[in-house]
Tab-separated table of N, CA and C in Angstrom:
chain	number	residue	atom	x	y	z
K	1	ALA	N	98.888	93.979	101.965
K	1	ALA	CA	97.743	93.091	101.929
K	1	ALA	C	97.950	91.991	100.884
K	2	ARG	N	98.509	92.354	99.748
K	2	ARG	CA	98.728	91.348	98.698
K	2	ARG	C	99.667	90.252	99.192
K	3	GLN	N	100.674	90.638	99.952
K	3	GLN	CA	101.639	89.655	100.447
K	3	GLN	C	100.973	88.708	101.454
K	4	LEU	N	100.092	89.235	102.293
K	4	LEU	CA	99.383	88.377	103.246
K	4	LEU	C	98.539	87.338	102.521
K	5	VAL	N	97.892	87.745	101.446
K	5	VAL	CA	97.082	86.802	100.664
K	5	VAL	C	97.982	85.782	99.989
K	6	THR	N	99.033	86.256	99.331
K	6	THR	CA	99.931	85.355	98.595
K	6	THR	C	100.568	84.314	99.511
K	7	HIS	N	100.860	84.690	100.745
K	7	HIS	CA	101.503	83.766	101.681
K	7	HIS	C	100.505	82.877	102.417
K	8	GLY	N	99.225	82.965	102.066
K	8	GLY	CA	98.242	82.043	102.620
K	8	GLY	C	97.672	82.412	103.963
K	9	HIS	N	97.761	83.679	104.366
K	9	HIS	CA	97.235	84.101	105.669
K	9	HIS	C	95.737	84.381	105.637
K	10	VAL	N	95.152	84.469	104.451
K	10	VAL	CA	93.755	84.873	104.311
K	10	VAL	C	92.897	83.701	103.844
K	11	ARG	N	91.668	83.653	104.381
K	11	ARG	CA	90.685	82.645	103.987
K	11	ARG	C	89.477	83.366	103.400
K	12	LEU	N	88.907	82.774	102.374
K	12	LEU	CA	87.663	83.273	101.795
K	12	LEU	C	86.642	82.151	101.892
K	13	ASN	N	85.603	82.395	102.668
K	13	ASN	CA	84.576	81.370	102.929
K	13	ASN	C	85.200	80.088	103.468
K	14	GLY	N	86.235	80.240	104.302
K	14	GLY	CA	86.870	79.098	104.954
K	14	GLY	C	87.950	78.411	104.150
K	15	ARG	N	88.169	78.829	102.918
K	15	ARG	CA	89.174	78.182	102.062
K	15	ARG	C	90.373	79.101	101.890
K	16	ARG	N	91.547	78.519	101.856
K	16	ARG	CA	92.788	79.273	101.686
K	16	ARG	C	92.803	79.980	100.336
K	17	VAL	N	93.215	81.246	100.348
K	17	VAL	CA	93.301	82.047	99.132
K	17	VAL	C	94.745	82.489	98.959
K	18	THR	N	95.294	82.315	97.755
K	18	THR	CA	96.662	82.752	97.483
K	18	THR	C	96.726	83.666	96.258
K	19	PHE	N	95.570	84.033	95.724
K	19	PHE	CA	95.502	84.863	94.528
K	19	PHE	C	94.868	86.200	94.917
K	20	PRO	N	95.674	87.274	95.031
K	20	PRO	CA	95.154	88.542	95.556
K	20	PRO	C	94.087	89.209	94.694
K	21	ALA	N	94.009	88.899	93.422
K	21	ALA	CA	93.047	89.562	92.541
K	21	ALA	C	91.708	88.823	92.484
K	22	LEU	N	91.495	87.880	93.383
K	22	LEU	CA	90.245	87.127	93.397
K	22	LEU	C	89.088	88.058	93.728
K	23	ARG	N	88.005	87.945	92.994
K	23	ARG	CA	86.836	88.793	93.226
K	23	ARG	C	85.968	88.196	94.321
K	24	VAL	N	85.438	89.075	95.144
K	24	VAL	CA	84.503	88.651	96.179
K	24	VAL	C	83.109	89.123	95.781
K	25	VAL	N	82.112	88.437	96.308
K	25	VAL	CA	80.725	88.801	96.035
K	25	VAL	C	80.010	89.011	97.372
K	26	VAL	N	78.870	89.665	97.302
K	26	VAL	CA	78.084	89.918	98.512
K	26	VAL	C	77.781	88.593	99.196
K	27	GLY	N	78.041	88.544	100.498
K	27	GLY	CA	77.819	87.335	101.284
K	27	GLY	C	79.090	86.575	101.593
K	28	ASP	N	80.177	86.847	100.868
K	28	ASP	CA	81.448	86.177	101.145
K	28	ASP	C	81.981	86.589	102.509
K	29	VAL	N	82.704	85.680	103.156
K	29	VAL	CA	83.321	85.952	104.453
K	29	VAL	C	84.833	85.849	104.302
K	30	VAL	N	85.513	86.918	104.669
K	30	VAL	CA	86.975	86.966	104.611
K	30	VAL	C	87.489	86.871	106.040
K	31	SER	N	88.422	85.947	106.271
K	31	SER	CA	88.961	85.757	107.618
K	31	SER	C	90.450	85.477	107.548
K	32	LEU	N	91.059	85.392	108.710
K	32	LEU	CA	92.483	85.068	108.811
K	32	LEU	C	92.645	83.585	109.091
K	33	ALA	N	93.755	83.039	108.627
K	33	ALA	CA	94.091	81.657	108.958
K	33	ALA	C	94.338	81.555	110.461
K	34	ASP	N	94.101	80.394	111.026
K	34	ASP	CA	94.283	80.202	112.469
K	34	ASP	C	95.677	80.609	112.919
K	35	LYS	N	96.691	80.227	112.155
K	35	LYS	CA	98.073	80.522	112.541
K	35	LYS	C	98.386	82.015	112.475
K	36	SER	N	97.580	82.780	111.752
K	36	SER	CA	97.867	84.194	111.526
K	36	SER	C	97.161	85.121	112.506
K	37	ARG	N	96.181	84.628	113.231
K	37	ARG	CA	95.394	85.494	114.116
K	37	ARG	C	96.226	86.126	115.219
K	38	ASP	N	97.261	85.442	115.680
K	38	ASP	CA	98.079	85.958	116.778
K	38	ASP	C	99.335	86.663	116.303
K	39	ASN	N	99.518	86.796	115.003
K	39	ASN	CA	100.692	87.476	114.455
K	39	ASN	C	100.661	88.947	114.866
K	40	PRO	N	101.715	89.436	115.538
K	40	PRO	CA	101.690	90.823	116.029
K	40	PRO	C	101.597	91.865	114.918
K	41	HIS	N	102.172	91.601	113.769
K	41	HIS	CA	102.099	92.555	112.660
K	41	HIS	C	100.671	92.668	112.125
K	42	ILE	N	100.004	91.536	112.039
K	42	ILE	CA	98.619	91.542	111.558
K	42	ILE	C	97.707	92.181	112.599
K	43	GLN	N	97.935	91.877	113.866
K	43	GLN	CA	97.131	92.476	114.932
K	43	GLN	C	97.255	93.998	114.951
K	44	SER	N	98.463	94.502	114.778
K	44	SER	CA	98.649	95.960	114.788
K	44	SER	C	97.982	96.601	113.575
K	45	ALA	N	97.983	95.914	112.445
K	45	ALA	CA	97.312	96.453	111.258
K	45	ALA	C	95.795	96.498	111.467
K	46	LEU	N	95.243	95.482	112.120
K	46	LEU	CA	93.805	95.463	112.363
K	46	LEU	C	93.382	96.522	113.375
K	47	THR	N	94.164	96.720	114.411
K	47	THR	CA	93.790	97.704	115.427
K	47	THR	C	94.093	99.124	114.964
K	48	GLY	N	95.056	99.277	114.069
K	48	GLY	CA	95.413	100.606	113.592
K	48	GLY	C	94.575	101.087	112.428
K	49	CYS	N	93.647	100.273	111.990
K	49	CYS	CA	92.818	100.633	110.838
K	49	CYS	C	91.691	101.554	111.307
K	50	ALA	N	91.814	102.837	111.005
K	50	ALA	CA	90.821	103.814	111.447
K	50	ALA	C	89.588	103.821	110.556
K	51	HIS	N	89.758	103.491	109.295
K	51	HIS	CA	88.622	103.540	108.364
K	51	HIS	C	88.452	102.186	107.684
K	52	ARG	N	87.256	101.674	107.784
K	52	ARG	CA	86.914	100.443	107.067
K	52	ARG	C	85.805	100.774	106.084
K	53	PRO	N	85.837	100.175	104.909
K	53	PRO	CA	84.803	100.475	103.907
K	53	PRO	C	83.403	100.144	104.416
K	54	ASP	N	82.442	100.919	103.983
K	54	ASP	CA	81.047	100.701	104.395
K	54	ASP	C	80.482	99.385	103.876
K	55	TRP	N	81.047	98.871	102.810
K	55	TRP	CA	80.517	97.643	102.214
K	55	TRP	C	81.079	96.387	102.874
K	56	LEU	N	81.943	96.545	103.891
K	56	LEU	CA	82.444	95.411	104.672
K	56	LEU	C	81.932	95.524	106.103
K	57	VAL	N	81.447	94.418	106.652
K	57	VAL	CA	81.014	94.377	108.043
K	57	VAL	C	82.042	93.543	108.790
K	58	PHE	N	82.786	94.187	109.709
K	58	PHE	CA	83.875	93.516	110.416
K	58	PHE	C	83.436	93.134	111.815
K	59	ASP	N	83.703	91.886	112.192
K	59	ASP	CA	83.403	91.393	113.537
K	59	ASP	C	84.701	91.371	114.332
K	60	GLU	N	84.792	92.218	115.351
K	60	GLU	CA	86.012	92.344	116.146
K	60	GLU	C	86.361	91.059	116.897
K	61	THR	N	85.368	90.320	117.348
K	61	THR	CA	85.663	89.137	118.160
K	61	THR	C	86.205	87.981	117.335
K	62	THR	N	85.644	87.761	116.157
K	62	THR	CA	86.091	86.639	115.338
K	62	THR	C	87.139	87.039	114.305
K	63	LYS	N	87.348	88.355	114.148
K	63	LYS	CA	88.305	88.891	113.158
K	63	LYS	C	87.922	88.455	111.746
K	64	ARG	N	86.620	88.502	111.464
K	64	ARG	CA	86.105	88.154	110.141
K	64	ARG	C	85.365	89.353	109.565
K	65	ALA	N	85.413	89.440	108.256
K	65	ALA	CA	84.669	90.487	107.566
K	65	ALA	C	83.706	89.840	106.584
K	66	ARG	N	82.492	90.365	106.553
K	66	ARG	CA	81.489	89.871	105.612
K	66	ARG	C	81.268	90.947	104.561
K	67	VAL	N	81.227	90.551	103.315
K	67	VAL	CA	80.980	91.483	102.226
K	67	VAL	C	79.478	91.742	102.198
K	68	ALA	N	79.074	92.978	102.555
K	68	ALA	CA	77.661	93.309	102.684
K	68	ALA	C	77.128	94.131	101.524
K	69	GLY	N	77.993	94.523	100.633
K	69	GLY	CA	77.575	95.326	99.490
K	69	GLY	C	78.694	95.386	98.473
K	70	THR	N	78.560	96.294	97.556
K	70	THR	CA	79.605	96.462	96.543
K	70	THR	C	80.273	97.807	96.736
K	71	PRO	N	81.568	97.885	96.452
K	71	PRO	CA	82.252	99.171	96.597
K	71	PRO	C	81.753	100.158	95.554
K	72	PRO	N	81.813	101.442	95.875
K	72	PRO	CA	81.386	102.430	94.888
K	72	PRO	C	82.334	102.431	93.694
K	73	PRO	N	81.819	102.817	92.526
K	73	PRO	CA	82.672	102.789	91.314
K	73	PRO	C	83.820	103.765	91.371
């Protein structure tokens, strides 16, 4: 995941993110860059993910996640 962020595949609120330790807050939207949505490695990681945190709401159609809460301590 860190490598995907560092290489610019991830967007936070529509802006390119290259710093993996960036903090997100409730209401932020995490998405993939347009060029990365069809990447087979990324697609297999998204479909193979059996467990997603309760504090993230993932939209299968748009491949976006919204931060809906805070992770437990």
